[in-house]
């Protein structure tokens, strides 16, 4: 129902309520039984912890890892060895991932719980003509709600009476200012934030008092509609999760196919079936990068710790990386890009002349006609009045001092019909002075004089025209303008006669105020643009205000467009998708509009981040690829629906988070590059030997050892690499880009072949020149050592796509440590007799070690040549 389009009598008749007495107790009970309690409901049954735990295993990569664990166990058991460490590591990885998944609670459930907590515990209604306090959940449609300063509003209502009633509903509508409520009707097409004859559940009364008739409760309220939107938004799988899932499936299936081929080739060569089976399954375990999920988890967790020191709390680990790939950042205006605090930025009279004495007078009058109070040393009150009082105090005018000099003896409260407020003050000489502040257009017509210096002169048509022009210029600059005037009285006036008191006044001046941008936000916007990220403002505020703030910040530039919620409602999804590339400001939007905007950008192929702080932002925060809630001003609903929380409410913090996210993605890509090139090297070693008709260069236990040594410490160390300096000078990745983009796939294949060929070369040299009685022991030992050590050396090539010598080669001390540990482990396995027996290797002499060292170091010059070739071709 369009309740705002009906007068109060029609609403009362439609709802069967007496506007004077409210509902009867019996009728209220009946309606409560029929419609249910005034609560936010959630239809979905919450999963138990056991169910949520096992749900984490419903993934192809996870299932493949479990199979790998079983195979590894079988290999060790059938080989007569009791070393099950590979199986234990794989299972530990899977369980760790499952536990992390359980810890990350459902965002929708948390957000809905926070929505429930927002309901006021008590409500005051009119029942059978009596003021009655009841639990908020017992409010029913048709109840007459009595609204007072400081009270929460627990149902949507049509305003019946307003005595200076002002509500704060920014969390729902995005409107940054207090809303002055009226009783008049509004057109059907009026936007939510402009329905000034409606009060909304979840908001609260900032000033004044009034009455409203409840027209919607529970899930039928605006906040209930947000809850429904929230429940409808599926958790978005992050780009990283999608890519790792695709990579896991591809690698797993590819490795199994290759291992099956090797098994068949071995049979065709009349190798022992059991030996070939053991070699194939060992190769499968070695080829599947089971360490990848754990390495990614560790890298993301470390990134999360780094970001927590920079005012960013990560609620979901993949969010660390996802923000680094963001191409669009949709930001709420109020409290995110702005300070969520009104500030006077211009003081003027009609003449445009700078007059410090008059400026002080204007601010003194605003300080007199002001209801602000001091609480714990700070000014408290309605935002507009607080801004005026703070401006006065910044000029050295203390409210307490001026009000003590001219004590208030009466007042005419603000009224939305009059759009004015008047206070009466006693003067030292036994006279009185009334001070009136209000809407400039109203005040101009009530003033007959104005000040020129110390003289009062006629406020004629010419001067009024100049004053109106000044007001228009300030309003066009998105300023909220308040005017002030006074009148002197020889006898105390009767304040009940408003029309007599508020006329023939002396106009003094105007104050223009705005919710100003955060000082650091403009720099952050510029950095975003430099990094190829497009900032977009989405707000419930008026279009002129939004456009002005966006222009100051650099979000809105010449050639960009603005779209209002009313215009957006008329656009189809296809039309919206065509419009969003040119639009940088969306104003006067509703919660469902924000979700549509986010999805339109996603359809365009962009990874979308959404920042916000209000209940009205929650559905869009959840729908976005990455939702960033504000920690200080953000509601619990917004935090519950988000992926990350900015504890300083600072848009600039996002830039640092983007940089960290890009660095983390680069490090994950380095780890993938390293792991896959190493694993392909292992496959090539076995496969090529089969093709050449050679004996197997590596035994199953040796393959598993190489896999264990090279897939753990070096890969984790790469994940700790410092962020490269130029990471913010390149555009963000496209949504559909793969981990293997930019030629990474071909590099992995080439480098894998390099590692495999070096191992085969070691096998050949060892067998031809050093093996005794052609038992392949020395050849296999040298191949075993080169395969392992060359991968450790190759890990340093991963540190940058630039030359290794263009950066500090040993800057990553963790990688240096991994190299030292890996070399020591490999040497111990070969040179310590009991271990050499277990791994079926022979201790090597000095000549053999020199050859092994030379071959193991070859990846450095080979990859440097590859990088030089790429740089040469890119500059041609």
Tab-separated table of N, CA, C and O in Angstrom, residues 495-589:
chain	number	residue	atom	x	y	z
A	495	UNK	N	4.441	34.260	22.766
A	495	UNK	CA	4.990	33.272	21.813
A	495	UNK	C	3.932	32.338	21.235
A	495	UNK	O	4.232	31.575	20.305
A	496	UNK	N	2.733	32.397	21.772
A	496	UNK	CA	1.668	31.558	21.187
A	496	UNK	C	1.179	32.160	19.866
A	496	UNK	O	0.529	31.494	19.070
A	497	UNK	N	1.491	33.425	19.657
A	497	UNK	CA	1.094	34.097	18.425
A	497	UNK	C	2.287	34.083	17.456
A	497	UNK	O	3.019	35.056	17.310
A	498	UNK	N	2.461	32.944	16.813
A	498	UNK	CA	3.639	32.727	15.975
A	498	UNK	C	3.741	33.742	14.848
A	498	UNK	O	4.815	34.278	14.561
A	499	UNK	N	2.615	34.003	14.176
A	499	UNK	CA	2.642	34.881	13.013
A	499	UNK	C	3.059	36.298	13.378
A	499	UNK	O	3.614	37.023	12.559
A	500	UNK	N	2.769	36.722	14.601
A	500	UNK	CA	3.151	38.067	15.033
A	500	UNK	C	4.626	38.120	15.404
A	500	UNK	O	5.329	39.086	15.096
A	501	UNK	N	5.107	37.054	16.084
A	501	UNK	CA	6.497	37.032	16.536
A	501	UNK	C	7.466	36.874	15.363
A	501	UNK	O	8.489	37.562	15.281
A	502	UNK	N	7.137	35.969	14.450
A	502	UNK	CA	8.053	35.625	13.360
A	502	UNK	C	7.753	36.450	12.105
A	502	UNK	O	7.551	35.916	11.009
A	503	UNK	N	7.748	37.775	12.250
A	503	UNK	CA	7.592	38.681	11.112
A	503	UNK	C	8.279	40.013	11.446
A	503	UNK	O	8.626	40.279	12.596
A	504	UNK	N	8.460	40.851	10.396
A	504	UNK	CA	9.150	42.134	10.560
A	504	UNK	C	10.500	41.960	11.250
A	504	UNK	O	10.907	42.767	12.091
A	505	UNK	N	11.193	40.889	10.893
A	505	UNK	CA	12.485	40.603	11.521
A	505	UNK	C	13.624	41.274	10.751
A	505	UNK	O	13.443	41.767	9.622
A	506	UNK	N	14.793	41.252	11.379
A	506	UNK	CA	16.012	41.797	10.764
A	506	UNK	C	16.860	40.623	10.256
A	506	UNK	O	17.354	39.814	11.050
A	507	UNK	N	16.996	40.537	8.951
A	507	UNK	CA	17.801	39.450	8.375
A	507	UNK	C	19.288	39.732	8.625
A	507	UNK	O	19.769	40.851	8.411
A	508	UNK	N	20.016	38.678	9.081
A	508	UNK	CA	21.439	38.849	9.396
A	508	UNK	C	22.327	38.062	8.432
A	508	UNK	O	23.302	38.591	7.899
A	509	UNK	N	22.039	36.788	8.224
A	509	UNK	CA	22.901	36.017	7.333
A	509	UNK	C	22.506	34.558	7.234
A	509	UNK	O	21.475	34.134	7.761
A	510	UNK	N	23.375	33.786	6.549
A	510	UNK	CA	23.110	32.369	6.280
A	510	UNK	C	24.365	31.544	6.558
A	510	UNK	O	25.490	32.054	6.460
A	511	UNK	N	24.139	30.284	6.872
A	511	UNK	CA	25.237	29.323	7.026
A	511	UNK	C	24.996	28.155	6.073
A	511	UNK	O	23.879	27.625	6.004
A	512	UNK	N	26.021	27.802	5.326
A	512	UNK	CA	25.936	26.646	4.429
A	512	UNK	C	26.765	25.512	4.996
A	512	UNK	O	27.915	25.716	5.389
A	513	UNK	N	26.169	24.338	5.061
A	513	UNK	CA	26.886	23.207	5.657
A	513	UNK	C	26.748	21.965	4.793
A	513	UNK	O	25.848	21.860	3.959
A	514	UNK	N	27.642	21.048	5.005
A	514	UNK	CA	27.658	19.808	4.232
A	514	UNK	C	28.339	18.733	5.064
A	514	UNK	O	29.095	19.042	5.996
A	515	UNK	N	28.045	17.485	4.736
A	515	UNK	CA	28.799	16.364	5.314
A	515	UNK	C	30.083	16.270	4.496
A	515	UNK	O	30.068	15.765	3.377
A	516	UNK	N	31.206	16.787	4.995
A	516	UNK	CA	32.399	16.957	4.145
A	516	UNK	C	33.119	15.650	3.854
A	516	UNK	O	33.032	14.683	4.625
A	517	UNK	N	33.854	15.620	2.737
A	517	UNK	CA	34.647	14.428	2.417
A	517	UNK	C	35.743	14.216	3.450
A	517	UNK	O	36.220	15.165	4.070
A	518	UNK	N	36.141	12.969	3.625
A	518	UNK	CA	37.303	12.692	4.474
A	518	UNK	C	38.536	13.291	3.790
A	518	UNK	O	38.693	13.191	2.565
A	519	UNK	N	39.430	13.870	4.568
A	519	UNK	CA	40.600	14.532	3.982
A	519	UNK	C	41.447	13.600	3.112
A	519	UNK	O	42.004	14.007	2.106
A	520	UNK	N	41.541	12.323	3.515
A	520	UNK	CA	42.411	11.387	2.799
A	520	UNK	C	41.702	10.669	1.659
A	520	UNK	O	42.329	9.932	0.892
A	521	UNK	N	40.374	10.886	1.515
A	521	UNK	CA	39.609	10.115	0.533
A	521	UNK	C	39.990	10.471	-0.899
A	521	UNK	O	40.061	9.596	-1.766
A	522	UNK	N	40.237	11.765	-1.183
A	522	UNK	CA	40.577	12.174	-2.548
A	522	UNK	C	41.872	11.514	-3.013
A	522	UNK	O	41.980	11.048	-4.161
A	523	UNK	N	42.869	11.456	-2.129
A	523	UNK	CA	44.144	10.806	-2.471
A	523	UNK	C	43.936	9.320	-2.716
A	523	UNK	O	44.525	8.744	-3.634
A	524	UNK	N	43.077	8.718	-1.908
A	524	UNK	CA	42.794	7.289	-2.073
A	524	UNK	C	42.109	7.026	-3.407
A	524	UNK	O	42.412	6.044	-4.096
A	525	UNK	N	41.181	7.904	-3.794
A	525	UNK	CA	40.497	7.769	-5.086
A	525	UNK	C	41.499	7.877	-6.226
A	525	UNK	O	41.463	7.095	-7.188
A	526	UNK	N	42.420	8.834	-6.114
A	526	UNK	CA	43.435	9.010	-7.157
A	526	UNK	C	44.322	7.773	-7.278
A	526	UNK	O	44.661	7.339	-8.393
A	527	UNK	N	44.694	7.186	-6.137
A	527	UNK	CA	45.519	5.978	-6.159
A	527	UNK	C	44.762	4.805	-6.779
A	527	UNK	O	45.343	3.991	-7.491
A	528	UNK	N	43.466	4.726	-6.482
A	528	UNK	CA	42.635	3.676	-7.087
A	528	UNK	C	42.654	3.791	-8.605
A	528	UNK	O	42.823	2.803	-9.321
A	529	UNK	N	42.487	5.018	-9.082
A	529	UNK	CA	42.454	5.222	-10.536
A	529	UNK	C	43.807	4.887	-11.165
A	529	UNK	O	43.874	4.334	-12.260
A	530	UNK	N	44.890	5.231	-10.455
A	530	UNK	CA	46.227	4.912	-10.952
A	530	UNK	C	46.403	3.401	-11.087
A	530	UNK	O	47.083	2.919	-11.986
A	531	UNK	N	45.778	2.668	-10.178
A	531	UNK	CA	45.875	1.204	-10.197
A	531	UNK	C	44.848	0.571	-11.138
A	531	UNK	O	44.698	-0.654	-11.156
A	532	UNK	N	44.125	1.421	-11.902
A	532	UNK	CA	43.150	0.887	-12.851
A	532	UNK	C	41.839	0.476	-12.217
A	532	UNK	O	41.052	-0.248	-12.821
A	533	UNK	N	41.595	0.957	-10.995
A	533	UNK	CA	40.356	0.616	-10.289
A	533	UNK	C	39.406	1.801	-10.389
A	533	UNK	O	39.806	2.949	-10.180
A	534	UNK	N	38.156	1.511	-10.695
A	534	UNK	CA	37.183	2.585	-10.882
A	534	UNK	C	36.316	2.735	-9.645
A	534	UNK	O	35.541	1.845	-9.304
A	535	UNK	N	36.426	3.879	-8.918
A	535	UNK	CA	35.553	4.092	-7.767
A	535	UNK	C	34.190	4.619	-8.208
A	535	UNK	O	34.102	5.476	-9.087
A	536	UNK	N	33.136	4.089	-7.598
A	536	UNK	CA	31.755	4.487	-7.920
A	536	UNK	C	31.039	4.806	-6.616
A	536	UNK	O	31.144	4.053	-5.649
A	537	UNK	N	30.316	5.919	-6.576
A	537	UNK	CA	29.561	6.288	-5.378
A	537	UNK	C	28.122	5.814	-5.510
A	537	UNK	O	27.454	6.095	-6.499
A	538	UNK	N	27.657	5.082	-4.492
A	538	UNK	CA	26.266	4.651	-4.421
A	538	UNK	C	25.712	5.149	-3.090
A	538	UNK	O	26.211	4.765	-2.039
A	539	UNK	N	24.696	6.001	-3.154
A	539	UNK	CA	24.222	6.616	-1.911
A	539	UNK	C	22.720	6.831	-1.930
A	539	UNK	O	22.104	6.912	-2.998
A	540	UNK	N	22.156	6.908	-0.758
A	540	UNK	CA	20.738	7.236	-0.622
A	540	UNK	C	20.515	8.727	-0.551
A	540	UNK	O	19.376	9.193	-0.454
A	541	UNK	N	21.604	9.520	-0.611
A	541	UNK	CA	21.493	10.968	-0.480
A	541	UNK	C	21.009	11.595	-1.792
A	541	UNK	O	20.921	10.938	-2.830
A	542	UNK	N	20.726	12.906	-1.733
A	542	UNK	CA	20.249	13.634	-2.910
A	542	UNK	C	21.330	13.688	-3.981
A	542	UNK	O	22.525	13.709	-3.691
A	543	UNK	N	20.876	13.781	-5.246
A	543	UNK	CA	21.797	13.698	-6.373
A	543	UNK	C	22.762	14.888	-6.398
A	543	UNK	O	23.952	14.709	-6.699
A	544	UNK	N	22.293	16.109	-6.085
A	544	UNK	CA	23.189	17.270	-6.109
A	544	UNK	C	24.294	17.137	-5.064
A	544	UNK	O	25.458	17.423	-5.335
A	545	UNK	N	23.895	16.692	-3.871
A	545	UNK	CA	24.883	16.499	-2.803
A	545	UNK	C	25.891	15.422	-3.204
A	545	UNK	O	27.101	15.600	-3.058
A	546	UNK	N	25.379	14.303	-3.701
A	546	UNK	CA	26.245	13.189	-4.096
A	546	UNK	C	27.206	13.614	-5.206
A	546	UNK	O	28.405	13.307	-5.158
A	547	UNK	N	26.685	14.331	-6.199
A	547	UNK	CA	27.512	14.753	-7.332
A	547	UNK	C	28.590	15.735	-6.888
A	547	UNK	O	29.738	15.674	-7.344
A	548	UNK	N	28.228	16.640	-5.963
A	548	UNK	CA	29.201	17.621	-5.470
A	548	UNK	C	30.338	16.940	-4.720
A	548	UNK	O	31.513	17.248	-4.946
A	549	UNK	N	29.993	16.019	-3.825
A	549	UNK	CA	31.024	15.301	-3.054
A	549	UNK	C	31.884	14.452	-3.991
A	549	UNK	O	33.110	14.426	-3.881
A	550	UNK	N	31.224	13.765	-4.935
A	550	UNK	CA	31.960	12.925	-5.886
A	550	UNK	C	32.908	13.763	-6.729
A	550	UNK	O	34.020	13.329	-7.050
A	551	UNK	N	32.481	14.984	-7.088
A	551	UNK	CA	33.346	15.875	-7.854
A	551	UNK	C	34.559	16.314	-7.062
A	551	UNK	O	35.678	16.369	-7.580
A	552	UNK	N	34.348	16.633	-5.787
A	552	UNK	CA	35.469	17.039	-4.926
A	552	UNK	C	36.485	15.919	-4.765
A	552	UNK	O	37.690	16.161	-4.669
A	553	UNK	N	35.999	14.689	-4.726
A	553	UNK	CA	36.889	13.542	-4.502
A	553	UNK	C	37.559	13.047	-5.778
A	553	UNK	O	38.504	12.269	-5.718
A	554	UNK	N	37.050	13.472	-6.933
A	554	UNK	CA	37.601	12.986	-8.191
A	554	UNK	C	36.905	11.744	-8.708
A	554	UNK	O	37.328	11.164	-9.716
A	555	UNK	N	35.828	11.327	-8.050
A	555	UNK	CA	35.065	10.176	-8.539
A	555	UNK	C	34.263	10.568	-9.772
A	555	UNK	O	34.209	9.847	-10.765
A	556	UNK	N	33.623	11.746	-9.684
A	556	UNK	CA	32.816	12.250	-10.799
A	556	UNK	C	33.646	13.245	-11.591
A	556	UNK	O	34.170	14.208	-11.044
A	557	UNK	N	33.784	12.995	-12.908
A	557	UNK	CA	34.545	13.874	-13.775
A	557	UNK	C	33.706	14.241	-14.992
A	557	UNK	O	32.644	13.655	-15.232
A	558	UNK	N	34.189	15.186	-15.742
A	558	UNK	CA	33.472	15.633	-16.930
A	558	UNK	C	33.255	14.456	-17.879
A	558	UNK	O	34.185	13.703	-18.171
A	559	UNK	N	32.021	14.286	-18.327
A	559	UNK	CA	31.682	13.174	-19.220
A	559	UNK	C	31.032	12.008	-18.514
A	559	UNK	O	30.421	11.151	-19.153
A	560	UNK	N	31.173	11.963	-17.171
A	560	UNK	CA	30.509	10.906	-16.398
A	560	UNK	C	29.025	11.219	-16.249
A	560	UNK	O	28.584	12.358	-16.443
A	561	UNK	N	28.248	10.212	-15.875
A	561	UNK	CA	26.810	10.403	-15.679
A	561	UNK	C	26.420	10.053	-14.247
A	561	UNK	O	27.146	9.361	-13.535
A	562	UNK	N	25.249	10.568	-13.849
A	562	UNK	CA	24.651	10.248	-12.557
A	562	UNK	C	23.277	9.630	-12.809
A	562	UNK	O	22.560	10.068	-13.713
A	563	UNK	N	22.915	8.648	-12.021
A	563	UNK	CA	21.602	8.012	-12.143
A	563	UNK	C	20.938	8.024	-10.776
A	563	UNK	O	21.559	7.662	-9.779
A	564	UNK	N	19.672	8.432	-10.730
A	564	UNK	CA	18.920	8.407	-9.476
A	564	UNK	C	18.161	7.090	-9.350
A	564	UNK	O	17.949	6.384	-10.356
A	565	UNK	N	17.738	6.784	-8.134
A	565	UNK	CA	16.975	5.562	-7.902
A	565	UNK	C	15.702	5.531	-8.716
A	565	UNK	O	15.284	4.472	-9.224
A	566	UNK	N	15.055	6.690	-8.872
A	566	UNK	CA	13.814	6.765	-9.646
A	566	UNK	C	14.082	6.423	-11.110
A	566	UNK	O	13.321	5.684	-11.748
A	567	UNK	N	15.190	6.934	-11.653
A	567	UNK	CA	15.552	6.616	-13.038
A	567	UNK	C	15.947	5.155	-13.170
A	567	UNK	O	15.615	4.480	-14.156
A	568	UNK	N	16.670	4.665	-12.164
A	568	UNK	CA	17.142	3.282	-12.194
A	568	UNK	C	15.971	2.296	-12.208
A	568	UNK	O	16.031	1.259	-12.870
A	569	UNK	N	14.896	2.617	-11.468
A	569	UNK	CA	13.729	1.724	-11.398
A	569	UNK	C	13.094	1.519	-12.760
A	569	UNK	O	12.453	0.496	-13.016
A	570	UNK	N	13.258	2.515	-13.641
A	570	UNK	CA	12.640	2.430	-14.973
A	570	UNK	C	13.507	1.676	-15.968
A	570	UNK	O	13.069	1.375	-17.072
A	571	UNK	N	14.760	1.392	-15.585
A	571	UNK	CA	15.681	0.697	-16.492
A	571	UNK	C	15.550	-0.819	-16.352
A	571	UNK	O	15.418	-1.333	-15.239
A	572	UNK	N	15.584	-1.520	-17.473
A	572	UNK	CA	15.666	-2.979	-17.421
A	572	UNK	C	17.089	-3.359	-17.032
A	572	UNK	O	18.002	-2.519	-17.053
A	573	UNK	N	17.304	-4.628	-16.690
A	573	UNK	CA	18.655	-5.076	-16.326
A	573	UNK	C	19.631	-4.870	-17.479
A	573	UNK	O	20.787	-4.493	-17.268
A	574	UNK	N	19.142	-5.104	-18.710
A	574	UNK	CA	20.008	-4.937	-19.886
A	574	UNK	C	20.375	-3.472	-20.083
A	574	UNK	O	21.521	-3.141	-20.400
A	575	UNK	N	19.388	-2.576	-19.887
A	575	UNK	CA	19.652	-1.139	-20.031
A	575	UNK	C	20.622	-0.655	-18.949
A	575	UNK	O	21.485	0.183	-19.213
A	576	UNK	N	20.467	-1.206	-17.741
A	576	UNK	CA	21.363	-0.830	-16.653
A	576	UNK	C	22.790	-1.281	-16.949
A	576	UNK	O	23.753	-0.549	-16.692
A	577	UNK	N	22.937	-2.493	-17.487
A	577	UNK	CA	24.265	-3.000	-17.840
A	577	UNK	C	24.939	-2.108	-18.881
A	577	UNK	O	26.155	-1.919	-18.857
A	578	UNK	N	24.136	-1.537	-19.793
A	578	UNK	CA	24.691	-0.631	-20.810
A	578	UNK	C	25.047	0.722	-20.216
A	578	UNK	O	25.943	1.405	-20.704
A	579	UNK	N	24.333	1.114	-19.132
A	579	UNK	CA	24.523	2.445	-18.550
A	579	UNK	C	25.685	2.511	-17.566
A	579	UNK	O	26.314	3.562	-17.424
A	580	UNK	N	25.977	1.411	-16.864
A	580	UNK	CA	26.953	1.482	-15.767
A	580	UNK	C	28.379	1.862	-16.190
A	580	UNK	O	29.084	2.506	-15.403
A	581	UNK	N	28.841	1.522	-17.404
A	581	UNK	CA	30.228	1.905	-17.727
A	581	UNK	C	30.464	3.411	-17.719
A	581	UNK	O	31.583	3.858	-17.492
A	582	UNK	N	29.411	4.237	-17.964
A	582	UNK	CA	29.574	5.687	-17.987
A	582	UNK	C	29.189	6.347	-16.665
A	582	UNK	O	29.451	7.523	-16.451
A	583	UNK	N	28.567	5.594	-15.769
A	583	UNK	CA	28.019	6.190	-14.550
A	583	UNK	C	28.998	6.041	-13.376
A	583	UNK	O	29.535	4.957	-13.142
A	584	UNK	N	29.217	7.148	-12.649
A	584	UNK	CA	30.084	7.088	-11.473
A	584	UNK	C	29.357	7.463	-10.188
A	584	UNK	O	29.918	7.323	-9.108
A	585	UNK	N	28.112	7.948	-10.306
A	585	UNK	CA	27.333	8.322	-9.127
A	585	UNK	C	25.908	7.784	-9.265
A	585	UNK	O	25.240	8.039	-10.261
A	586	UNK	N	25.476	7.035	-8.256
A	586	UNK	CA	24.092	6.579	-8.147
A	586	UNK	C	23.527	7.204	-6.879
A	586	UNK	O	24.037	6.961	-5.778
A	587	UNK	N	22.477	8.028	-7.021
A	587	UNK	CA	21.940	8.762	-5.879
A	587	UNK	C	20.488	8.384	-5.612
A	587	UNK	O	19.777	7.913	-6.506
A	588	UNK	N	20.086	8.588	-4.359
A	588	UNK	CA	18.700	8.345	-3.926
A	588	UNK	C	18.285	6.906	-4.241
A	588	UNK	O	17.209	6.643	-4.761
A	589	UNK	N	19.171	5.977	-3.961
A	589	UNK	CA	18.895	4.575	-4.304
A	589	UNK	C	18.386	3.800	-3.092
A	589	UNK	O	18.681	4.130	-1.946
